[in-house]
C-alpha cells in the first residue's frame, strides 16, 4: 500500500515538475519575443519647470530607431516688484537617430547613442505695469544634439512600461540677426522619460 502511494506521489511530482518547466520555457519565450516597435513617452521632470514634453520612438532596424521630441512652455511672471510682467512662450522640436549598442538586446532596449537635429522658437513680451508699454522679442534657433543613455523595458508584470535616462549636449545657433551670438553655444541636457511601448 505504501509503495502504491509513493508511486502516485512521485508521479504527481513528475507531472508538476514538467508543467513548471514548460511554463518557465513559455515565459522565457514570451519575454524574448516581446519586442515593441513603438513607444510614446512623457517627460515628468519637465513638468516641474512648467513644460509639457512628449516623445515618440519608432524602431526601424534591429539596432536602430528614430526618436522625436516635442516640448512646449507658456509662462507668465512678474518681476521687479511686480512693476514688469513677462510672458514667455517656447516650443522645441528634436529628431534624432538612435543606435543601440548591446550585443544581446535589440532596439529599443539597452544602451544607446544618438545624434540629431533640433529647432526652437521663443517669444517673450515685457509689459510695464506703470505705463502699459510693451516690448516683445521673438527668435528662432536651430542646431544639433548628441546623447548617450539607457532604456529599460518591462516585459512581465508591467509589460509595455519603459523608463529612459539619457545625457549629453545640444548646440544652438540663432537664425535671426537680433539674437545672433546672444544664446549661441552648447548646453548640457539630461532626459528622463516614462513611456508605453507596443
PDB file of N, CA, C and O in Angstrom, residues 110-177:
ATOM      1  N   UNK A 110      18.191  48.850 -23.825  1.00  0.00           N
ATOM      2  CA  UNK A 110      19.610  48.817 -23.537  1.00  0.00           C
ATOM      3  C   UNK A 110      20.302  50.153 -23.750  1.00  0.00           C
ATOM      4  O   UNK A 110      19.681  51.208 -23.862  1.00  0.00           O
ATOM      5  N   UNK A 111      21.652  50.090 -23.820  1.00  0.00           N
ATOM      6  CA  UNK A 111      22.474  51.283 -24.022  1.00  0.00           C
ATOM      7  C   UNK A 111      22.319  51.797 -25.452  1.00  0.00           C
ATOM      8  O   UNK A 111      22.231  51.015 -26.388  1.00  0.00           O
ATOM      9  N   UNK A 112      22.324  53.116 -25.595  1.00  0.00           N
ATOM     10  CA  UNK A 112      22.227  53.706 -26.933  1.00  0.00           C
ATOM     11  C   UNK A 112      23.035  54.995 -27.001  1.00  0.00           C
ATOM     12  O   UNK A 112      23.317  55.639 -25.990  1.00  0.00           O
ATOM     13  N   UNK A 113      23.420  55.351 -28.224  1.00  0.00           N
ATOM     14  CA  UNK A 113      23.948  56.683 -28.525  1.00  0.00           C
ATOM     15  C   UNK A 113      23.057  57.265 -29.609  1.00  0.00           C
ATOM     16  O   UNK A 113      22.458  56.532 -30.407  1.00  0.00           O
ATOM     17  N   UNK A 114      22.964  58.597 -29.637  1.00  0.00           N
ATOM     18  CA  UNK A 114      22.082  59.218 -30.620  1.00  0.00           C
ATOM     19  C   UNK A 114      22.653  60.550 -31.078  1.00  0.00           C
ATOM     20  O   UNK A 114      23.430  61.194 -30.379  1.00  0.00           O
ATOM     21  N   UNK A 115      22.258  60.931 -32.264  1.00  0.00           N
ATOM     22  CA  UNK A 115      22.601  62.229 -32.821  1.00  0.00           C
ATOM     23  C   UNK A 115      21.416  62.748 -33.598  1.00  0.00           C
ATOM     24  O   UNK A 115      20.689  61.968 -34.222  1.00  0.00           O
ATOM     25  N   UNK A 116      21.186  64.071 -33.540  1.00  0.00           N
ATOM     26  CA  UNK A 116      20.020  64.582 -34.238  1.00  0.00           C
ATOM     27  C   UNK A 116      20.044  66.068 -34.476  1.00  0.00           C
ATOM     28  O   UNK A 116      21.033  66.761 -34.199  1.00  0.00           O
ATOM     29  N   UNK A 117      18.923  66.560 -34.999  1.00  0.00           N
ATOM     30  CA  UNK A 117      18.734  67.974 -35.330  1.00  0.00           C
ATOM     31  C   UNK A 117      17.615  68.534 -34.475  1.00  0.00           C
ATOM     32  O   UNK A 117      16.703  67.807 -34.072  1.00  0.00           O
ATOM     33  N   UNK A 118      17.666  69.849 -34.225  1.00  0.00           N
ATOM     34  CA  UNK A 118      16.640  70.464 -33.393  1.00  0.00           C
ATOM     35  C   UNK A 118      16.270  71.839 -33.909  1.00  0.00           C
ATOM     36  O   UNK A 118      17.026  72.477 -34.642  1.00  0.00           O
ATOM     37  N   UNK A 119      15.098  72.273 -33.525  1.00  0.00           N
ATOM     38  CA  UNK A 119      14.618  73.617 -33.810  1.00  0.00           C
ATOM     39  C   UNK A 119      13.894  74.151 -32.582  1.00  0.00           C
ATOM     40  O   UNK A 119      13.249  73.387 -31.858  1.00  0.00           O
ATOM     41  N   UNK A 120      13.998  75.471 -32.363  1.00  0.00           N
ATOM     42  CA  UNK A 120      13.414  76.060 -31.157  1.00  0.00           C
ATOM     43  C   UNK A 120      12.888  77.455 -31.479  1.00  0.00           C
ATOM     44  O   UNK A 120      13.576  78.256 -32.107  1.00  0.00           O
ATOM     45  N   UNK A 121      11.664  77.724 -31.037  1.00  0.00           N
ATOM     46  CA  UNK A 121      11.062  79.049 -31.241  1.00  0.00           C
ATOM     47  C   UNK A 121      10.767  79.663 -29.874  1.00  0.00           C
ATOM     48  O   UNK A 121      10.180  79.004 -28.993  1.00  0.00           O
ATOM     49  N   UNK A 122      11.176  80.917 -29.684  1.00  0.00           N
ATOM     50  CA  UNK A 122      10.946  81.637 -28.424  1.00  0.00           C
ATOM     51  C   UNK A 122      10.232  82.950 -28.703  1.00  0.00           C
ATOM     52  O   UNK A 122      10.582  83.663 -29.651  1.00  0.00           O
ATOM     53  N   UNK A 123       9.263  83.257 -27.848  1.00  0.00           N
ATOM     54  CA  UNK A 123       8.587  84.563 -27.903  1.00  0.00           C
ATOM     55  C   UNK A 123       8.537  85.105 -26.473  1.00  0.00           C
ATOM     56  O   UNK A 123       8.120  84.408 -25.544  1.00  0.00           O
ATOM     57  N   UNK A 124       8.984  86.348 -26.296  1.00  0.00           N
ATOM     58  CA  UNK A 124       8.996  86.952 -24.972  1.00  0.00           C
ATOM     59  C   UNK A 124       8.439  88.367 -25.058  1.00  0.00           C
ATOM     60  O   UNK A 124       8.832  89.148 -25.918  1.00  0.00           O
ATOM     61  N   UNK A 125       7.524  88.697 -24.143  1.00  0.00           N
ATOM     62  CA  UNK A 125       6.896  90.014 -24.129  1.00  0.00           C
ATOM     63  C   UNK A 125       7.025  90.623 -22.738  1.00  0.00           C
ATOM     64  O   UNK A 125       6.630  90.021 -21.741  1.00  0.00           O
ATOM     65  N   UNK A 126       7.605  91.825 -22.686  1.00  0.00           N
ATOM     66  CA  UNK A 126       7.735  92.585 -21.443  1.00  0.00           C
ATOM     67  C   UNK A 126       6.692  93.703 -21.461  1.00  0.00           C
ATOM     68  O   UNK A 126       6.591  94.441 -22.430  1.00  0.00           O
ATOM     69  N   UNK A 127       5.946  93.803 -20.361  1.00  0.00           N
ATOM     70  CA  UNK A 127       4.926  94.848 -20.286  1.00  0.00           C
ATOM     71  C   UNK A 127       5.046  95.572 -18.948  1.00  0.00           C
ATOM     72  O   UNK A 127       5.063  94.936 -17.884  1.00  0.00           O
ATOM     73  N   UNK A 128       5.116  96.911 -19.017  1.00  0.00           N
ATOM     74  CA  UNK A 128       5.216  97.727 -17.812  1.00  0.00           C
ATOM     75  C   UNK A 128       3.843  97.888 -17.186  1.00  0.00           C
ATOM     76  O   UNK A 128       2.868  98.215 -17.874  1.00  0.00           O
ATOM     77  N   UNK A 129       3.764  97.684 -15.897  1.00  0.00           N
ATOM     78  CA  UNK A 129       2.503  97.880 -15.181  1.00  0.00           C
ATOM     79  C   UNK A 129       2.291  99.360 -14.832  1.00  0.00           C
ATOM     80  O   UNK A 129       1.206  99.744 -14.401  1.00  0.00           O
ATOM     81  N   UNK A 130       3.303 100.151 -15.048  1.00  0.00           N
ATOM     82  CA  UNK A 130       3.196 101.580 -14.715  1.00  0.00           C
ATOM     83  C   UNK A 130       2.569 102.359 -15.869  1.00  0.00           C
ATOM     84  O   UNK A 130       1.621 103.116 -15.690  1.00  0.00           O
ATOM     85  N   UNK A 131       3.090 102.183 -17.081  1.00  0.00           N
ATOM     86  CA  UNK A 131       2.571 102.938 -18.228  1.00  0.00           C
ATOM     87  C   UNK A 131       2.021 102.057 -19.349  1.00  0.00           C
ATOM     88  O   UNK A 131       1.711 102.527 -20.426  1.00  0.00           O
ATOM     89  N   UNK A 132       1.925 100.760 -19.082  1.00  0.00           N
ATOM     90  CA  UNK A 132       1.363  99.789 -20.045  1.00  0.00           C
ATOM     91  C   UNK A 132       2.154  99.670 -21.350  1.00  0.00           C
ATOM     92  O   UNK A 132       1.639  99.161 -22.338  1.00  0.00           O
ATOM     93  N   UNK A 133       3.355 100.174 -21.395  1.00  0.00           N
ATOM     94  CA  UNK A 133       4.180  99.997 -22.591  1.00  0.00           C
ATOM     95  C   UNK A 133       4.675  98.555 -22.652  1.00  0.00           C
ATOM     96  O   UNK A 133       5.004  97.949 -21.625  1.00  0.00           O
ATOM     97  N   UNK A 134       4.739  98.028 -23.875  1.00  0.00           N
ATOM     98  CA  UNK A 134       5.141  96.630 -24.056  1.00  0.00           C
ATOM     99  C   UNK A 134       6.236  96.532 -25.111  1.00  0.00           C
ATOM    100  O   UNK A 134       6.243  97.280 -26.099  1.00  0.00           O
ATOM    101  N   UNK A 135       7.152  95.645 -24.891  1.00  0.00           N
ATOM    102  CA  UNK A 135       8.216  95.335 -25.850  1.00  0.00           C
ATOM    103  C   UNK A 135       8.260  93.821 -25.990  1.00  0.00           C
ATOM    104  O   UNK A 135       8.224  93.091 -24.996  1.00  0.00           O
ATOM    105  N   UNK A 136       8.302  93.364 -27.237  1.00  0.00           N
ATOM    106  CA  UNK A 136       8.362  91.915 -27.412  1.00  0.00           C
ATOM    107  C   UNK A 136       9.515  91.526 -28.327  1.00  0.00           C
ATOM    108  O   UNK A 136       9.968  92.302 -29.158  1.00  0.00           O
ATOM    109  N   UNK A 137       9.994  90.305 -28.134  1.00  0.00           N
ATOM    110  CA  UNK A 137      11.102  89.744 -28.913  1.00  0.00           C
ATOM    111  C   UNK A 137      10.724  88.327 -29.319  1.00  0.00           C
ATOM    112  O   UNK A 137      10.049  87.608 -28.569  1.00  0.00           O
ATOM    113  N   UNK A 138      11.155  87.947 -30.497  1.00  0.00           N
ATOM    114  CA  UNK A 138      11.000  86.543 -30.899  1.00  0.00           C
ATOM    115  C   UNK A 138      12.239  86.116 -31.675  1.00  0.00           C
ATOM    116  O   UNK A 138      12.853  86.925 -32.367  1.00  0.00           O
ATOM    117  N   UNK A 139      12.606  84.867 -31.495  1.00  0.00           N
ATOM    118  CA  UNK A 139      13.766  84.360 -32.206  1.00  0.00           C
ATOM    119  C   UNK A 139      13.632  82.869 -32.452  1.00  0.00           C
ATOM    120  O   UNK A 139      12.936  82.151 -31.739  1.00  0.00           O
ATOM    121  N   UNK A 140      14.289  82.451 -33.495  1.00  0.00           N
ATOM    122  CA  UNK A 140      14.284  81.051 -33.915  1.00  0.00           C
ATOM    123  C   UNK A 140      15.705  80.529 -33.849  1.00  0.00           C
ATOM    124  O   UNK A 140      16.637  81.190 -34.304  1.00  0.00           O
ATOM    125  N   UNK A 141      15.867  79.346 -33.289  1.00  0.00           N
ATOM    126  CA  UNK A 141      17.178  78.717 -33.215  1.00  0.00           C
ATOM    127  C   UNK A 141      17.139  77.341 -33.867  1.00  0.00           C
ATOM    128  O   UNK A 141      16.120  76.647 -33.838  1.00  0.00           O
ATOM    129  N   UNK A 142      18.273  76.957 -34.441  1.00  0.00           N
ATOM    130  CA  UNK A 142      18.427  75.607 -34.982  1.00  0.00           C
ATOM    131  C   UNK A 142      19.735  75.039 -34.426  1.00  0.00           C
ATOM    132  O   UNK A 142      20.583  75.780 -33.920  1.00  0.00           O
ATOM    133  N   UNK A 143      19.901  73.740 -34.523  1.00  0.00           N
ATOM    134  CA  UNK A 143      21.129  73.154 -34.003  1.00  0.00           C
ATOM    135  C   UNK A 143      21.118  71.645 -34.069  1.00  0.00           C
ATOM    136  O   UNK A 143      20.354  71.037 -34.819  1.00  0.00           O
ATOM    137  N   UNK A 144      21.975  71.057 -33.264  1.00  0.00           N
ATOM    138  CA  UNK A 144      22.110  69.605 -33.235  1.00  0.00           C
ATOM    139  C   UNK A 144      22.333  69.113 -31.816  1.00  0.00           C
ATOM    140  O   UNK A 144      22.572  69.901 -30.893  1.00  0.00           O
ATOM    141  N   UNK A 145      22.244  67.804 -31.648  1.00  0.00           N
ATOM    142  CA  UNK A 145      22.404  67.218 -30.315  1.00  0.00           C
ATOM    143  C   UNK A 145      23.107  65.874 -30.403  1.00  0.00           C
ATOM    144  O   UNK A 145      23.060  65.196 -31.433  1.00  0.00           O
ATOM    145  N   UNK A 146      23.736  65.500 -29.310  1.00  0.00           N
ATOM    146  CA  UNK A 146      24.342  64.178 -29.169  1.00  0.00           C
ATOM    147  C   UNK A 146      24.109  63.689 -27.746  1.00  0.00           C
ATOM    148  O   UNK A 146      24.290  64.439 -26.792  1.00  0.00           O
ATOM    149  N   UNK A 147      23.644  62.443 -27.600  1.00  0.00           N
ATOM    150  CA  UNK A 147      23.315  61.916 -26.279  1.00  0.00           C
ATOM    151  C   UNK A 147      23.722  60.449 -26.163  1.00  0.00           C
ATOM    152  O   UNK A 147      23.900  59.757 -27.164  1.00  0.00           O
ATOM    153  N   UNK A 148      23.838  60.024 -24.919  1.00  0.00           N
ATOM    154  CA  UNK A 148      24.036  58.610 -24.606  1.00  0.00           C
ATOM    155  C   UNK A 148      23.130  58.281 -23.438  1.00  0.00           C
ATOM    156  O   UNK A 148      22.966  59.098 -22.526  1.00  0.00           O
ATOM    157  N   UNK A 149      22.532  57.081 -23.453  1.00  0.00           N
ATOM    158  CA  UNK A 149      21.620  56.734 -22.374  1.00  0.00           C
ATOM    159  C   UNK A 149      21.301  55.258 -22.334  1.00  0.00           C
ATOM    160  O   UNK A 149      21.891  54.449 -23.052  1.00  0.00           O
ATOM    161  N   UNK A 150      20.338  54.951 -21.472  1.00  0.00           N
ATOM    162  CA  UNK A 150      19.901  53.556 -21.300  1.00  0.00           C
ATOM    163  C   UNK A 150      18.382  53.549 -21.202  1.00  0.00           C
ATOM    164  O   UNK A 150      17.792  54.411 -20.560  1.00  0.00           O
ATOM    165  N   UNK A 151      17.776  52.570 -21.854  1.00  0.00           N
ATOM    166  CA  UNK A 151      16.323  52.423 -21.801  1.00  0.00           C
ATOM    167  C   UNK A 151      15.965  51.040 -21.268  1.00  0.00           C
ATOM    168  O   UNK A 151      16.394  50.028 -21.811  1.00  0.00           O
ATOM    169  N   UNK A 152      15.192  51.053 -20.170  1.00  0.00           N
ATOM    170  CA  UNK A 152      14.699  49.808 -19.585  1.00  0.00           C
ATOM    171  C   UNK A 152      13.326  49.495 -20.155  1.00  0.00           C
ATOM    172  O   UNK A 152      12.505  50.383 -20.359  1.00  0.00           O
ATOM    173  N   UNK A 153      13.065  48.199 -20.359  1.00  0.00           N
ATOM    174  CA  UNK A 153      11.774  47.766 -20.866  1.00  0.00           C
ATOM    175  C   UNK A 153      11.242  46.642 -19.990  1.00  0.00           C
ATOM    176  O   UNK A 153      11.908  45.633 -19.785  1.00  0.00           O
ATOM    177  N   UNK A 154      10.056  46.842 -19.447  1.00  0.00           N
ATOM    178  CA  UNK A 154       9.435  45.820 -18.603  1.00  0.00           C
ATOM    179  C   UNK A 154       8.650  44.858 -19.484  1.00  0.00           C
ATOM    180  O   UNK A 154       7.864  45.278 -20.322  1.00  0.00           O
ATOM    181  N   UNK A 155       8.872  43.554 -19.258  1.00  0.00           N
ATOM    182  CA  UNK A 155       8.283  42.549 -20.141  1.00  0.00           C
ATOM    183  C   UNK A 155       7.329  41.599 -19.438  1.00  0.00           C
ATOM    184  O   UNK A 155       6.756  40.731 -20.070  1.00  0.00           O
ATOM    185  N   UNK A 156       7.185  41.750 -18.119  1.00  0.00           N
ATOM    186  CA  UNK A 156       6.305  40.824 -17.396  1.00  0.00           C
ATOM    187  C   UNK A 156       5.182  41.581 -16.700  1.00  0.00           C
ATOM    188  O   UNK A 156       4.214  41.962 -17.331  1.00  0.00           O
ATOM    189  N   UNK A 157       5.334  41.818 -15.374  1.00  0.00           N
ATOM    190  CA  UNK A 157       4.249  42.421 -14.599  1.00  0.00           C
ATOM    191  C   UNK A 157       3.770  43.753 -15.147  1.00  0.00           C
ATOM    192  O   UNK A 157       2.584  44.020 -15.227  1.00  0.00           O
ATOM    193  N   UNK A 158       4.686  44.619 -15.525  1.00  0.00           N
ATOM    194  CA  UNK A 158       4.346  45.942 -16.059  1.00  0.00           C
ATOM    195  C   UNK A 158       4.644  45.981 -17.552  1.00  0.00           C
ATOM    196  O   UNK A 158       5.249  46.928 -18.053  1.00  0.00           O
ATOM    197  N   UNK A 159       4.222  44.972 -18.230  1.00  0.00           N
ATOM    198  CA  UNK A 159       4.559  44.798 -19.649  1.00  0.00           C
ATOM    199  C   UNK A 159       4.203  46.048 -20.459  1.00  0.00           C
ATOM    200  O   UNK A 159       3.090  46.555 -20.407  1.00  0.00           O
ATOM    201  N   UNK A 160       5.180  46.538 -21.196  1.00  0.00           N
ATOM    202  CA  UNK A 160       4.983  47.718 -22.027  1.00  0.00           C
ATOM    203  C   UNK A 160       5.559  48.986 -21.436  1.00  0.00           C
ATOM    204  O   UNK A 160       5.798  49.949 -22.161  1.00  0.00           O
ATOM    205  N   UNK A 161       5.810  48.994 -20.121  1.00  0.00           N
ATOM    206  CA  UNK A 161       6.362  50.186 -19.479  1.00  0.00           C
ATOM    207  C   UNK A 161       7.836  50.337 -19.833  1.00  0.00           C
ATOM    208  O   UNK A 161       8.587  49.368 -19.817  1.00  0.00           O
ATOM    209  N   UNK A 162       8.254  51.565 -20.158  1.00  0.00           N
ATOM    210  CA  UNK A 162       9.662  51.850 -20.434  1.00  0.00           C
ATOM    211  C   UNK A 162      10.111  53.039 -19.594  1.00  0.00           C
ATOM    212  O   UNK A 162       9.320  53.947 -19.315  1.00  0.00           O
ATOM    213  N   UNK A 163      11.371  53.016 -19.201  1.00  0.00           N
ATOM    214  CA  UNK A 163      11.992  54.124 -18.482  1.00  0.00           C
ATOM    215  C   UNK A 163      13.327  54.417 -19.157  1.00  0.00           C
ATOM    216  O   UNK A 163      14.093  53.497 -19.432  1.00  0.00           O
ATOM    217  N   UNK A 164      13.566  55.689 -19.415  1.00  0.00           N
ATOM    218  CA  UNK A 164      14.798  56.081 -20.114  1.00  0.00           C
ATOM    219  C   UNK A 164      15.510  57.190 -19.353  1.00  0.00           C
ATOM    220  O   UNK A 164      14.878  58.110 -18.841  1.00  0.00           O
ATOM    221  N   UNK A 165      16.822  57.070 -19.281  1.00  0.00           N
ATOM    222  CA  UNK A 165      17.673  58.123 -18.724  1.00  0.00           C
ATOM    223  C   UNK A 165      18.781  58.387 -19.744  1.00  0.00           C
ATOM    224  O   UNK A 165      19.426  57.444 -20.210  1.00  0.00           O
ATOM    225  N   UNK A 166      18.975  59.650 -20.101  1.00  0.00           N
ATOM    226  CA  UNK A 166      19.995  59.984 -21.107  1.00  0.00           C
ATOM    227  C   UNK A 166      20.618  61.329 -20.771  1.00  0.00           C
ATOM    228  O   UNK A 166      20.004  62.181 -20.123  1.00  0.00           O
ATOM    229  N   UNK A 167      21.846  61.511 -21.225  1.00  0.00           N
ATOM    230  CA  UNK A 167      22.542  62.772 -21.029  1.00  0.00           C
ATOM    231  C   UNK A 167      23.432  63.085 -22.213  1.00  0.00           C
ATOM    232  O   UNK A 167      23.829  62.184 -22.952  1.00  0.00           O
ATOM    233  N   UNK A 168      23.729  64.358 -22.381  1.00  0.00           N
ATOM    234  CA  UNK A 168      24.573  64.752 -23.496  1.00  0.00           C
ATOM    235  C   UNK A 168      24.640  66.264 -23.612  1.00  0.00           C
ATOM    236  O   UNK A 168      24.614  66.980 -22.620  1.00  0.00           O
ATOM    237  N   UNK A 169      24.685  66.745 -24.849  1.00  0.00           N
ATOM    238  CA  UNK A 169      24.789  68.185 -25.089  1.00  0.00           C
ATOM    239  C   UNK A 169      24.026  68.569 -26.350  1.00  0.00           C
ATOM    240  O   UNK A 169      23.860  67.749 -27.259  1.00  0.00           O
ATOM    241  N   UNK A 170      23.557  69.820 -26.365  1.00  0.00           N
ATOM    242  CA  UNK A 170      22.912  70.393 -27.545  1.00  0.00           C
ATOM    243  C   UNK A 170      23.658  71.656 -27.951  1.00  0.00           C
ATOM    244  O   UNK A 170      24.143  72.390 -27.088  1.00  0.00           O
ATOM    245  N   UNK A 171      23.703  71.901 -29.253  1.00  0.00           N
ATOM    246  CA  UNK A 171      24.272  73.149 -29.749  1.00  0.00           C
ATOM    247  C   UNK A 171      23.173  73.908 -30.480  1.00  0.00           C
ATOM    248  O   UNK A 171      22.466  73.346 -31.336  1.00  0.00           O
ATOM    249  N   UNK A 172      23.028  75.182 -30.154  1.00  0.00           N
ATOM    250  CA  UNK A 172      22.018  76.027 -30.790  1.00  0.00           C
ATOM    251  C   UNK A 172      22.685  77.269 -31.378  1.00  0.00           C
ATOM    252  O   UNK A 172      23.617  77.812 -30.800  1.00  0.00           O
ATOM    253  N   UNK A 173      22.142  77.707 -32.506  1.00  0.00           N
ATOM    254  CA  UNK A 173      22.544  78.999 -33.064  1.00  0.00           C
ATOM    255  C   UNK A 173      21.290  79.688 -33.580  1.00  0.00           C
ATOM    256  O   UNK A 173      20.384  79.051 -34.124  1.00  0.00           O
ATOM    257  N   UNK A 174      21.223  81.012 -33.368  1.00  0.00           N
ATOM    258  CA  UNK A 174      20.028  81.769 -33.749  1.00  0.00           C
ATOM    259  C   UNK A 174      20.014  82.044 -35.246  1.00  0.00           C
ATOM    260  O   UNK A 174      21.046  82.323 -35.854  1.00  0.00           O
ATOM    261  N   UNK A 175      18.816  81.979 -35.821  1.00  0.00           N
ATOM    262  CA  UNK A 175      18.647  82.247 -37.245  1.00  0.00           C
ATOM    263  C   UNK A 175      18.549  83.749 -37.484  1.00  0.00           C
ATOM    264  O   UNK A 175      19.110  84.281 -38.434  1.00  0.00           O
ATOM    265  N   UNK A 176      17.817  84.468 -36.607  1.00  0.00           N
ATOM    266  CA  UNK A 176      17.643  85.899 -36.829  1.00  0.00           C
ATOM    267  C   UNK A 176      18.820  86.703 -36.274  1.00  0.00           C
ATOM    268  O   UNK A 176      19.484  86.291 -35.326  1.00  0.00           O
ATOM    269  N   UNK A 177      19.067  87.845 -36.861  1.00  0.00           N
ATOM    270  CA  UNK A 177      20.234  88.663 -36.527  1.00  0.00           C
ATOM    271  C   UNK A 177      20.173  89.176 -35.090  1.00  0.00           C
ATOM    272  O   UNK A 177      21.182  89.265 -34.402  1.00  0.00           O
TER     273      UNK A 177
END
